[in-house]
C-alpha cells in the first residue's frame, strides 16, 4: 500500500466501513489507503477526519454516521469505547460472538489451518461480570479522581459506573475515593513521579462474596480504614502495596497486610480456592467454569491418567479434576501462585498434585529428562503464547491430547501450526466469551497425537 501524498492530517473523507480490526476499530479505505476508526461498524457509511497519517495506514476520528449498521447498539456509552473498557459495546451481542469466531478463523487460515471454528459460546451475563478492577488514581481539575485512562494515553477519564464490573466493586472504588478525599491524600503524578496514591486494585469472589482491596502507594502511609470496613462487612483483605519505580506493572513488590488475610477465597466447579493479590485468576468466574468444563470434556479423562497443568496459576485447572485422575503436575512462574496451588490442593483434600515454581519451558524439559510423561497436557499461557522449546518438550512427552486454552488467537495460531508440524493435529477450536462488550477472545482447543 503506498502513501498518498495528497492526503493531509485533518482531511475529511466519506467512506464505507469494510471490516473491524482485532481491536474493534472500523476499517475504511480511501483510494486503497486504510484508516482505522473508533466507533465505526462494518456496512456503515461515515464521514471522518484524518487524525494520524502513517506510511501504510492512518487513524481517523468519526465525525458523522451517514448510514448506520443494523447491528449498532445506539445506546452505547462512548466513554467505554474511548477508554477501551468495553470497546465493542456499540455492537449487538450476537454480532460480538460472530466477530470473535471470525477473528479465530482468520488467524488460523493465515497459518494455513482451514479448520471450521465452533460458534462462540456466549455468556449469560454480558454486563457487570468482571471480578477484578485495576483503577488508576490521578488528579483531575485539582481533585483526586478514579476512572480509566483514555485509550493509548495516561489521561484519566473519571468514571463511577464501570459497566462490566461487578457493582460491588464499583461501590468499593467510590468508597475508597471518598476515603482518600477525607484523608486529604494526594494522587500520583507520573510526569513528576510525585504524589501518593497510584492504583486501587479490587477482587471480588463470586461464590463467597468476599472482597480484597489493595491500595498501591508510592510510599508507606498510615490510612484509617475503619469506616470503610464498617461499610463493607464482606471485605476480607486490605493491603498496601508500595511501588516506587516507574514500570508498567500495577502492583509494587512489597505488600503490607492492614486488615484480614492476604488472600480471598472463592469456589470454581465446586472446588475451593485461595487467591493472593499477585496470582492470576480468570476475571469472569461464571464463564471460566464453562471454559474449564469444555476443556475437561475434550480431554476425556480416565482414572489412571497423569496430567500436566502448564501455566497453572493457583491450580484451578488441575485441582478441579484431580480427583478424577491419577496424578496432576503443574508449573507456574509466580511463586505466590504456586503457594496458593499447594494450599488449594490441601484445602480440597487432594494428595496427588505436585507444583513447581519456574518457567514452563524449563520445567517441561526437566520433567521430560526425569522420565515424567503425561496422558493429557493442559496449557493456558499468557498472551504471548508458548515458547517453541515448550512445544518441543511437550511433543516429546507424547501425551494423547494437548488441551490448549488461549487468550490470544494470534499466538495460538502460531503455536497450533507448530504443534501440527510436530505431529499433533488440531481437532477442535471453541471460542468462549469471557469478555463480553470487549474485543478480547478466549478459546479452548484440542490437539491429538497423529
Ligand atoms: N491456568 C491458570 C492461570 C492461567 S494465566 C488459570 O486458569 O487460572 C497464565 C499463567 O501463566 C499466569 O499465572 C502467569 O503467571 C503464568 N506464566 C507466565 N509466563 C510463564 C512461564 N514462562 N512459565 C510458567 N508460567 C508462566
CSV table of C-alpha atoms and ligand atoms in Angstrom, one decimal:
chain,number,residue,atom,x,y,z
A,1,UNK,CA,0.0,0.0,0.0
A,2,UNK,CA,1.5,3.3,-0.9
A,3,UNK,CA,1.2,6.6,0.9
A,4,UNK,CA,-0.9,9.1,-1.0
A,5,UNK,CA,0.9,12.4,-0.8
A,6,UNK,CA,-2.2,14.4,-1.4
A,7,UNK,CA,-3.6,13.3,1.9
A,8,UNK,CA,-3.1,15.5,4.9
A,9,UNK,CA,-3.9,15.4,8.6
A,10,UNK,CA,-7.3,16.9,9.3
A,11,UNK,CA,-8.6,16.0,5.8
A,12,UNK,CA,-12.2,14.9,5.9
A,13,UNK,CA,-13.5,11.9,3.9
A,14,UNK,CA,-16.6,9.9,3.4
A,15,UNK,CA,-16.2,6.1,3.2
A,16,UNK,CA,-17.8,2.8,3.8
A,17,UNK,CA,-16.6,0.7,6.7
A,18,UNK,CA,-15.4,-2.6,5.4
A,19,UNK,CA,-14.3,-4.5,8.4
A,20,UNK,CA,-13.3,-4.5,12.1
A,21,UNK,CA,-9.7,-4.9,13.2
A,22,UNK,CA,-9.0,-7.4,16.0
A,23,UNK,CA,-9.0,-4.4,18.4
A,24,UNK,CA,-12.6,-3.5,17.2
A,25,UNK,CA,-11.7,-0.4,15.1
A,26,UNK,CA,-13.6,0.1,11.9
A,27,UNK,CA,-11.5,-0.2,8.7
A,28,UNK,CA,-12.1,2.1,5.7
A,29,UNK,CA,-10.0,2.7,2.6
A,30,UNK,CA,-9.6,5.9,0.8
A,31,UNK,CA,-8.0,5.3,-2.7
A,32,UNK,CA,-6.9,2.0,-1.3
A,33,UNK,CA,-5.2,3.5,1.8
A,34,UNK,CA,-6.5,2.1,5.1
A,35,UNK,CA,-7.7,4.1,8.0
A,36,UNK,CA,-8.8,2.7,11.4
A,37,UNK,CA,-11.6,4.5,13.2
A,38,UNK,CA,-13.2,4.1,16.6
A,39,UNK,CA,-17.0,3.6,16.8
A,40,UNK,CA,-17.4,2.6,13.2
A,41,UNK,CA,-19.1,-0.7,12.2
A,42,UNK,CA,-18.9,-2.8,9.0
A,43,UNK,CA,-21.5,-1.7,6.4
A,44,UNK,CA,-21.7,1.9,7.8
A,45,UNK,CA,-21.2,4.9,5.7
A,46,UNK,CA,-19.2,7.5,7.7
A,47,UNK,CA,-17.6,10.9,7.5
A,48,UNK,CA,-14.3,11.0,9.3
A,49,UNK,CA,-11.3,13.3,9.9
A,50,UNK,CA,-7.7,12.1,9.5
A,51,UNK,CA,-6.0,12.4,12.9
A,52,UNK,CA,-2.9,10.4,12.2
A,53,UNK,CA,-1.2,9.6,8.9
A,54,UNK,CA,1.4,6.8,8.8
A,55,UNK,CA,3.2,5.4,5.8
A,56,UNK,CA,1.0,2.3,5.4
A,57,UNK,CA,-2.1,3.2,7.4
A,58,UNK,CA,-3.7,6.0,9.3
A,59,UNK,CA,-6.2,6.8,12.1
A,60,UNK,CA,-9.4,8.8,11.7
A,61,UNK,CA,-12.0,10.3,14.1
A,62,UNK,CA,-15.6,9.7,13.3
A,63,UNK,CA,-17.5,12.9,12.5
A,64,UNK,CA,-20.8,11.6,11.3
A,65,UNK,CA,-22.6,8.3,10.8
A,66,UNK,CA,-24.3,8.8,7.4
A,67,UNK,CA,-25.7,5.3,7.2
A,68,UNK,CA,-25.9,3.2,10.4
A,69,UNK,CA,-25.5,-0.5,10.7
A,70,UNK,CA,-28.5,-2.6,11.8
A,71,UNK,CA,-26.1,-4.2,14.3
A,72,UNK,CA,-25.4,-1.0,16.1
A,73,UNK,CA,-26.4,-0.6,19.8
A,74,UNK,CA,-27.5,3.1,19.7
A,75,UNK,CA,-27.5,3.5,23.5
A,76,UNK,CA,-23.8,2.5,23.9
A,77,UNK,CA,-21.9,5.0,26.1
A,78,UNK,CA,-18.9,6.3,24.1
A,79,UNK,CA,-16.8,6.6,27.3
A,80,UNK,CA,-16.5,2.8,27.3
A,81,UNK,CA,-15.2,2.8,23.7
A,82,UNK,CA,-12.8,5.7,24.3
A,83,UNK,CA,-11.3,4.1,27.4
A,84,UNK,CA,-11.3,0.6,26.0
A,85,UNK,CA,-13.3,-0.7,29.0
A,86,UNK,CA,-16.0,-2.0,26.6
A,87,UNK,CA,-14.7,-1.3,23.1
A,88,UNK,CA,-17.4,-3.5,21.4
A,89,UNK,CA,-20.4,-2.1,23.4
A,90,UNK,CA,-21.7,-0.5,20.2
A,91,UNK,CA,-22.1,-3.9,18.5
A,92,UNK,CA,-25.1,-6.2,19.3
A,93,UNK,CA,-24.1,-9.2,21.4
A,94,UNK,CA,-24.9,-11.8,18.8
A,95,UNK,CA,-22.6,-10.0,16.4
A,96,UNK,CA,-19.8,-9.7,19.0
A,97,UNK,CA,-19.9,-13.5,19.2
A,98,UNK,CA,-19.6,-13.8,15.4
A,99,UNK,CA,-16.8,-11.3,15.4
A,100,UNK,CA,-14.8,-13.4,17.9
A,101,UNK,CA,-15.3,-16.6,15.9
A,102,UNK,CA,-14.2,-14.8,12.7
A,103,UNK,CA,-11.0,-13.5,14.5
A,104,UNK,CA,-10.0,-17.1,15.3
A,105,UNK,CA,-10.8,-18.3,11.8
A,106,UNK,CA,-8.8,-15.5,10.2
A,107,UNK,CA,-5.6,-16.1,12.2
A,108,UNK,CA,-5.8,-19.8,11.7
A,109,UNK,CA,-6.2,-19.5,7.9
A,110,UNK,CA,-3.2,-17.1,7.9
A,111,UNK,CA,-1.0,-20.0,9.2
A,112,UNK,CA,-2.6,-22.4,6.7
A,113,UNK,CA,-5.1,-24.2,9.1
A,114,UNK,CA,-8.5,-24.3,7.4
A,115,UNK,CA,-10.4,-25.8,10.4
A,116,UNK,CA,-14.0,-24.7,10.9
A,117,UNK,CA,-14.1,-22.9,14.2
A,118,UNK,CA,-17.1,-23.6,16.5
A,119,UNK,CA,-19.6,-20.8,17.2
A,120,UNK,CA,-18.5,-18.7,20.2
A,121,UNK,CA,-20.3,-19.7,23.4
A,122,UNK,CA,-21.9,-16.6,24.7
A,123,UNK,CA,-22.3,-15.5,28.3
A,124,UNK,CA,-25.5,-15.4,30.3
A,125,UNK,CA,-24.4,-12.2,32.0
A,126,UNK,CA,-23.0,-9.7,29.5
A,127,UNK,CA,-22.7,-6.8,31.9
A,128,UNK,CA,-21.3,-6.4,35.4
A,129,UNK,CA,-19.4,-9.7,35.1
A,130,UNK,CA,-15.8,-8.8,36.0
A,131,UNK,CA,-14.5,-9.9,39.4
A,132,UNK,CA,-11.4,-7.7,39.3
A,133,UNK,CA,-10.6,-4.0,38.9
A,134,UNK,CA,-7.3,-2.1,38.5
A,135,UNK,CA,-8.2,1.5,38.7
A,136,UNK,CA,-5.8,4.4,38.3
A,137,UNK,CA,-5.9,7.3,40.7
A,138,UNK,CA,-4.9,10.7,39.3
A,139,UNK,CA,-5.6,14.3,39.9
A,140,UNK,CA,-8.1,15.9,37.5
A,141,UNK,CA,-9.1,19.5,37.7
A,142,UNK,CA,-7.5,19.9,41.1
A,143,UNK,CA,-9.3,16.8,42.6
A,144,UNK,CA,-8.2,13.3,43.2
A,145,UNK,CA,-10.3,11.1,40.9
A,146,UNK,CA,-10.8,7.4,40.0
A,147,UNK,CA,-11.6,6.2,36.5
A,148,UNK,CA,-9.8,4.8,33.5
A,149,UNK,CA,-7.2,6.1,31.0
A,150,UNK,CA,-8.3,7.2,27.6
A,151,UNK,CA,-7.0,4.5,25.1
A,152,UNK,CA,-3.3,4.9,24.3
A,153,UNK,CA,-2.8,7.7,26.8
A,154,UNK,CA,-2.5,8.3,30.5
A,155,UNK,CA,-5.2,10.9,30.5
A,156,UNK,CA,-7.7,9.9,33.2
A,157,UNK,CA,-11.4,9.9,32.4
A,158,UNK,CA,-13.4,9.9,35.7
A,159,UNK,CA,-15.9,7.0,35.8
A,160,UNK,CA,-18.2,5.9,38.6
A,161,UNK,CA,-20.1,3.0,36.8
A,162,UNK,CA,-17.6,0.7,35.1
A,163,UNK,CA,-20.4,-1.2,33.3
A,164,UNK,CA,-18.7,-4.6,33.0
A,165,UNK,CA,-17.5,-4.8,36.6
A,166,UNK,CA,-19.5,-6.3,39.5
A,167,UNK,CA,-21.3,-3.3,41.0
A,168,UNK,CA,-20.0,-4.2,44.5
A,169,UNK,CA,-16.5,-3.4,43.1
A,170,UNK,CA,-17.7,-0.1,41.7
A,171,UNK,CA,-19.2,0.9,45.1
A,172,UNK,CA,-15.9,0.0,46.8
A,173,UNK,CA,-13.9,2.1,44.4
A,174,UNK,CA,-16.1,5.1,45.2
A,175,UNK,CA,-15.9,4.5,48.9
A,176,UNK,CA,-12.1,4.3,48.6
A,177,UNK,CA,-12.0,7.5,46.6
A,178,UNK,CA,-14.1,9.3,49.3
A,179,UNK,CA,-11.8,7.9,52.0
A,180,UNK,CA,-8.8,9.3,50.1
A,181,UNK,CA,-10.5,12.7,49.9
A,182,UNK,CA,-11.3,12.7,53.6
A,183,UNK,CA,-7.7,11.7,54.5
A,184,UNK,CA,-6.5,14.5,52.2
A,185,UNK,CA,-4.1,12.2,50.3
A,186,UNK,CA,-2.5,13.1,47.0
A,187,UNK,CA,-2.8,11.3,43.7
A,188,UNK,CA,0.3,10.0,42.0
A,189,UNK,CA,1.6,12.1,39.0
A,190,UNK,CA,3.7,10.0,36.6
A,191,UNK,CA,5.3,13.0,34.9
A,192,UNK,CA,6.9,14.3,38.1
A,193,UNK,CA,6.9,10.9,39.9
A,194,UNK,CA,5.3,12.7,42.9
A,195,UNK,CA,2.1,12.1,44.8
A,196,UNK,CA,1.0,9.1,46.9
A,197,UNK,CA,-1.9,7.0,45.6
A,198,UNK,CA,-1.3,5.2,42.3
A,199,UNK,CA,-3.9,2.5,41.9
A,200,UNK,CA,-6.8,0.8,43.5
A,201,UNK,CA,-6.9,-3.0,42.9
A,202,UNK,CA,-10.0,-4.9,43.9
A,203,UNK,CA,-11.0,-8.5,43.7
A,204,UNK,CA,-14.5,-9.9,44.4
A,205,UNK,CA,-15.2,-13.7,44.8
A,206,UNK,CA,-18.4,-14.7,43.0
A,207,UNK,CA,-19.3,-17.6,45.3
A,208,UNK,CA,-18.3,-16.2,48.7
A,209,UNK,CA,-18.9,-12.5,48.0
A,210,UNK,CA,-15.5,-11.7,49.7
A,211,UNK,CA,-13.7,-8.5,48.6
A,212,UNK,CA,-9.9,-7.8,48.5
A,213,UNK,CA,-8.6,-4.3,48.4
A,214,UNK,CA,-5.0,-3.4,47.5
A,215,UNK,CA,-4.1,0.2,47.6
A,216,UNK,CA,-0.9,0.9,45.5
A,217,UNK,CA,1.1,3.7,47.0
A,218,UNK,CA,4.4,5.4,46.2
A,219,UNK,CA,5.4,5.2,49.9
A,220,UNK,CA,4.2,3.7,53.1
A,221,UNK,CA,1.5,5.9,54.7
A,222,UNK,CA,-0.9,5.4,57.6
A,223,UNK,CA,-4.6,5.4,56.5
A,224,UNK,CA,-7.6,4.8,58.7
A,225,UNK,CA,-9.8,2.1,57.1
A,226,UNK,CA,-12.2,1.7,59.9
A,227,UNK,CA,-15.2,3.4,58.3
A,228,UNK,CA,-14.6,1.6,55.0
A,229,UNK,CA,-14.5,-1.8,56.8
A,230,UNK,CA,-17.7,-0.9,58.6
A,231,UNK,CA,-19.4,-0.1,55.3
A,232,UNK,CA,-18.2,-3.3,53.6
A,233,UNK,CA,-18.5,-6.2,56.0
A,234,UNK,CA,-17.5,-8.6,53.2
A,235,UNK,CA,-14.1,-7.1,52.9
A,236,UNK,CA,-11.8,-10.0,53.8
A,237,UNK,CA,-8.4,-8.4,52.9
A,238,UNK,CA,-6.9,-4.9,52.8
A,239,UNK,CA,-3.3,-4.5,51.8
A,240,UNK,CA,-1.0,-1.6,50.9
A,241,UNK,CA,1.5,-2.3,48.1
A,242,UNK,CA,4.4,0.0,47.8
A,243,UNK,CA,5.5,0.8,44.2
A,244,UNK,CA,8.5,3.2,43.9
A,245,UNK,CA,9.5,2.5,40.2
A,246,UNK,CA,8.0,3.9,37.0
A,247,UNK,CA,7.5,0.5,35.4
A,248,UNK,CA,4.1,-0.6,33.9
A,249,UNK,CA,3.3,-3.3,36.4
A,250,UNK,CA,0.3,-2.2,38.6
A,251,UNK,CA,1.4,-3.8,41.9
A,252,UNK,CA,4.5,-2.9,43.7
A,253,UNK,CA,7.0,-5.5,45.0
A,254,UNK,CA,6.3,-5.1,48.7
A,255,UNK,CA,3.0,-5.6,50.5
A,256,UNK,CA,1.7,-4.8,54.0
A,257,UNK,CA,-1.4,-6.5,55.3
A,258,UNK,CA,-3.6,-3.9,57.0
A,259,UNK,CA,-6.8,-5.9,57.7
A,260,UNK,CA,-8.0,-9.5,57.4
A,261,UNK,CA,-6.0,-12.0,55.4
A,262,UNK,CA,-3.6,-11.7,52.4
A,263,UNK,CA,-6.0,-13.7,50.2
A,264,UNK,CA,-9.6,-14.1,49.4
A,265,UNK,CA,-11.4,-17.4,49.0
A,266,UNK,CA,-13.7,-18.5,46.1
A,267,UNK,CA,-15.1,-21.6,44.6
A,268,UNK,CA,-15.0,-22.9,41.0
A,269,UNK,CA,-16.7,-26.0,39.8
A,270,UNK,CA,-17.3,-27.0,43.4
A,271,UNK,CA,-13.7,-26.7,44.5
A,272,UNK,CA,-12.3,-24.2,46.9
A,273,UNK,CA,-9.5,-21.7,46.0
A,274,UNK,CA,-7.5,-19.2,47.9
A,275,UNK,CA,-6.3,-16.3,45.7
A,276,UNK,CA,-3.5,-13.9,46.6
A,277,UNK,CA,-3.1,-10.4,45.1
A,278,UNK,CA,-0.2,-11.4,42.8
A,279,UNK,CA,-1.9,-14.5,41.4
A,280,UNK,CA,-3.8,-14.8,38.2
A,281,UNK,CA,-7.5,-15.6,38.4
A,282,UNK,CA,-9.9,-15.5,35.4
A,283,UNK,CA,-11.9,-12.2,35.6
A,284,UNK,CA,-15.2,-13.8,34.6
A,285,UNK,CA,-15.8,-16.7,37.0
A,286,UNK,CA,-19.1,-17.9,35.5
A,287,UNK,CA,-17.6,-18.2,32.0
A,288,UNK,CA,-14.3,-19.6,33.4
A,289,UNK,CA,-16.4,-22.6,34.7
A,290,UNK,CA,-17.8,-23.1,31.2
A,291,UNK,CA,-14.3,-22.8,29.7
A,292,UNK,CA,-12.7,-25.3,32.1
A,293,UNK,CA,-15.7,-27.8,31.8
A,294,UNK,CA,-15.2,-27.8,28.0
A,295,UNK,CA,-11.5,-28.4,28.4
A,296,UNK,CA,-12.2,-31.4,30.6
A,297,UNK,CA,-14.9,-32.8,28.2
A,298,UNK,CA,-12.4,-32.6,25.4
A,299,UNK,CA,-9.7,-34.4,27.4
A,300,UNK,CA,-12.0,-37.4,28.0
A,301,UNK,CA,-10.1,-38.1,31.3
A,302,UNK,CA,-9.6,-41.6,32.7
A,303,UNK,CA,-9.0,-42.6,36.3
A,304,UNK,CA,-5.4,-43.7,35.6
A,305,UNK,CA,-4.4,-40.6,33.6
A,306,UNK,CA,-1.4,-38.5,34.5
A,307,UNK,CA,-2.0,-34.9,33.5
A,308,UNK,CA,0.2,-31.8,33.3
A,309,UNK,CA,-1.4,-28.4,34.1
A,310,UNK,CA,1.1,-26.0,32.5
A,311,UNK,CA,0.9,-22.3,33.4
A,312,UNK,CA,-1.1,-23.5,36.4
A,313,UNK,CA,-1.6,-20.2,38.3
A,314,UNK,CA,-3.4,-21.0,41.6
A,315,UNK,CA,-4.0,-24.6,40.3
A,316,UNK,CA,-7.6,-24.1,39.1
A,317,UNK,CA,-7.5,-26.4,36.0
A,318,UNK,CA,-5.7,-29.3,37.6
A,319,UNK,CA,-7.4,-29.1,41.0
A,320,UNK,CA,-10.9,-29.2,39.6
A,321,UNK,CA,-10.2,-32.7,38.1
A,322,UNK,CA,-7.5,-34.1,40.4
A,323,UNK,CA,-10.0,-36.5,42.0
A,324,UNK,CA,-10.8,-37.9,38.6
A,325,UNK,CA,-7.2,-38.8,37.5
A,326,UNK,CA,-4.2,-40.5,39.0
A,327,UNK,CA,-1.8,-37.5,39.2
A,328,UNK,CA,-1.6,-33.8,38.4
A,329,UNK,CA,1.7,-32.0,37.8
A,330,UNK,CA,1.6,-28.2,37.5
A,331,UNK,CA,4.2,-25.4,36.9
A,332,UNK,CA,3.9,-21.7,37.2
A,333,UNK,CA,6.4,-18.8,37.3
A,334,UNK,CA,4.8,-16.7,40.1
A,335,UNK,CA,5.9,-18.2,43.4
A,336,UNK,CA,2.8,-16.8,45.3
A,337,UNK,CA,0.5,-18.5,42.8
A,338,UNK,CA,2.3,-21.9,43.4
A,339,UNK,CA,2.0,-21.4,47.2
A,340,UNK,CA,-1.7,-20.9,46.5
A,341,UNK,CA,-1.9,-24.0,44.3
A,342,UNK,CA,-0.2,-26.2,47.0
A,343,UNK,CA,-2.6,-24.7,49.7
A,344,UNK,CA,-5.6,-25.1,47.4
A,345,UNK,CA,-4.8,-28.8,46.8
A,346,UNK,CA,-4.8,-29.4,50.6
A,347,UNK,CA,-8.0,-27.3,51.0
A,348,UNK,CA,-9.7,-29.8,48.6
A,349,UNK,CA,-8.2,-32.8,50.4
A,350,UNK,CA,-6.0,-33.8,47.4
A,351,UNK,CA,-2.8,-35.7,47.8
A,352,UNK,CA,-2.0,-36.4,44.1
A,353,UNK,CA,-0.8,-32.9,43.0
A,354,UNK,CA,2.7,-31.6,42.5
A,355,UNK,CA,3.5,-28.0,41.7
A,356,UNK,CA,6.8,-26.3,40.8
A,357,UNK,CA,7.9,-22.7,40.5
A,358,UNK,CA,9.6,-21.8,37.3
A,359,UNK,CA,9.2,-21.3,33.6
A,360,UNK,CA,7.0,-23.8,31.9
A,361,UNK,CA,9.6,-24.3,29.1
A,362,UNK,CA,12.4,-25.1,31.6
A,363,UNK,CA,10.3,-27.4,33.8
A,364,UNK,CA,8.7,-29.3,30.9
A,365,UNK,CA,12.2,-30.1,29.6
A,366,UNK,CA,13.4,-31.1,33.1
A,367,UNK,CA,10.4,-33.4,33.7
A,368,UNK,CA,10.9,-34.9,30.3
A,369,UNK,CA,14.5,-35.8,31.2
A,370,UNK,CA,13.4,-37.1,34.6
A,371,UNK,CA,11.0,-39.5,32.7
A,372,UNK,CA,7.8,-37.8,33.7
A,373,UNK,CA,5.2,-38.4,31.0
A,374,UNK,CA,1.6,-37.3,30.8
A,375,UNK,CA,-1.5,-38.6,29.1
A,376,UNK,CA,-3.0,-35.2,28.7
A,377,UNK,CA,-1.3,-31.8,28.8
A,378,UNK,CA,-3.4,-28.7,29.6
A,379,UNK,CA,-1.7,-25.4,28.6
A,380,UNK,CA,-3.0,-22.0,29.5
A,381,UNK,CA,-0.3,-19.5,28.7
A,382,UNK,CA,-0.3,-15.6,28.9
A,383,UNK,CA,-0.9,-13.6,25.7
A,384,UNK,CA,2.5,-14.3,24.2
A,385,UNK,CA,1.7,-18.0,23.9
A,386,UNK,CA,4.1,-20.9,24.2
A,387,UNK,CA,7.8,-21.0,23.9
A,388,UNK,CA,9.0,-23.2,21.0
A,389,UNK,CA,11.1,-25.3,23.4
A,390,UNK,CA,7.9,-25.9,25.5
A,391,UNK,CA,6.1,-27.2,22.4
A,392,UNK,CA,9.1,-29.5,21.5
A,393,UNK,CA,9.3,-30.9,25.0
A,394,UNK,CA,5.5,-31.4,25.2
A,395,UNK,CA,5.5,-33.4,21.9
A,396,UNK,CA,8.5,-35.5,23.1
A,397,UNK,CA,6.5,-36.2,26.3
A,398,UNK,CA,3.9,-37.7,23.9
A,399,UNK,CA,0.5,-37.1,25.5
A,400,UNK,CA,-2.5,-38.5,23.7
A,401,UNK,CA,-4.0,-34.9,23.7
A,402,UNK,CA,-3.0,-31.4,24.3
A,403,UNK,CA,-5.8,-29.1,25.5
A,404,UNK,CA,-4.7,-25.5,24.7
A,405,UNK,CA,-6.6,-22.6,26.4
A,406,UNK,CA,-5.7,-19.3,24.8
A,407,UNK,CA,-6.5,-15.6,25.4
A,408,UNK,CA,-4.7,-14.5,22.1
A,409,UNK,CA,-5.8,-16.1,18.8
A,410,UNK,CA,-2.7,-14.8,17.0
A,411,UNK,CA,-0.1,-16.5,19.3
A,412,UNK,CA,-2.4,-19.6,19.4
A,413,UNK,CA,-2.4,-19.9,15.6
A,414,UNK,CA,1.4,-19.7,15.5
A,415,UNK,CA,1.6,-22.4,18.2
A,416,UNK,CA,-1.1,-24.5,16.5
A,417,UNK,CA,0.9,-24.6,13.3
A,418,UNK,CA,4.0,-25.6,15.3
A,419,UNK,CA,2.1,-28.5,17.0
A,420,UNK,CA,0.8,-29.6,13.6
A,421,UNK,CA,4.4,-29.7,12.1
A,422,UNK,CA,5.4,-31.9,15.0
A,423,UNK,CA,2.7,-34.5,14.6
A,424,UNK,CA,-0.2,-33.2,16.7
A,425,UNK,CA,-3.4,-32.4,14.8
A,426,UNK,CA,-5.7,-29.5,15.8
A,427,UNK,CA,-9.1,-31.2,16.1
A,428,UNK,CA,-11.4,-28.6,17.6
A,429,UNK,CA,-11.4,-24.9,18.4
A,430,UNK,CA,-14.1,-23.5,20.6
A,431,UNK,CA,-14.2,-19.8,21.4
A,432,UNK,CA,-15.9,-19.0,24.8
A,433,UNK,CA,-16.8,-15.4,25.5
A,434,UNK,CA,-15.2,-14.5,28.8
A,435,UNK,CA,-15.1,-10.8,28.0
A,436,UNK,CA,-18.5,-9.6,26.7
A,437,UNK,CA,-18.5,-6.0,25.3
A,438,UNK,CA,-14.8,-6.1,24.6
A,439,UNK,CA,-12.7,-7.3,21.7
A,440,UNK,CA,-10.9,-9.9,23.8
A,441,UNK,CA,-11.2,-13.5,22.7
A,442,UNK,CA,-10.7,-16.7,24.7
A,443,UNK,CA,-10.8,-20.2,23.3
A,444,UNK,CA,-10.3,-23.8,24.2
A,445,UNK,CA,-8.8,-26.3,21.7
A,446,UNK,CA,-7.8,-29.9,21.3
A,447,UNK,CA,-4.8,-31.4,19.6
A,448,UNK,CA,-4.4,-35.1,19.3
A,449,UNK,CA,-1.4,-37.2,18.5
A,450,UNK,CA,-1.4,-38.5,14.9
B,1,LIG,N1,-4.3,-21.8,34.5
B,1,LIG,C1,-4.5,-20.7,35.4
B,1,LIG,C2,-3.6,-19.5,35.0
B,1,LIG,C3,-3.6,-19.1,33.6
B,1,LIG,S1,-2.9,-17.5,33.3
B,1,LIG,C4,-5.9,-20.3,35.5
B,1,LIG,O1,-6.7,-20.7,34.7
B,1,LIG,O2,-6.3,-19.6,36.4
B,1,LIG,C5,-1.3,-17.8,32.8
B,1,LIG,C6,-0.3,-18.1,33.9
B,1,LIG,O3,1.0,-18.3,33.4
B,1,LIG,C7,-0.2,-16.9,34.9
B,1,LIG,O4,-0.4,-17.4,36.2
B,1,LIG,C8,1.3,-16.5,34.7
B,1,LIG,O5,1.9,-16.1,35.9
B,1,LIG,C9,1.9,-17.8,34.2
B,1,LIG,N2,3.2,-17.6,33.4
B,1,LIG,C10,3.5,-16.6,32.6
B,1,LIG,N3,4.7,-17.0,31.9
B,1,LIG,C11,5.0,-18.2,32.4
B,1,LIG,C12,6.1,-19.1,32.0
B,1,LIG,N4,7.0,-18.8,31.1
B,1,LIG,N5,6.1,-20.3,32.6
B,1,LIG,C13,5.2,-20.6,33.6
B,1,LIG,N6,4.1,-19.8,33.9
B,1,LIG,C14,4.1,-18.6,33.3
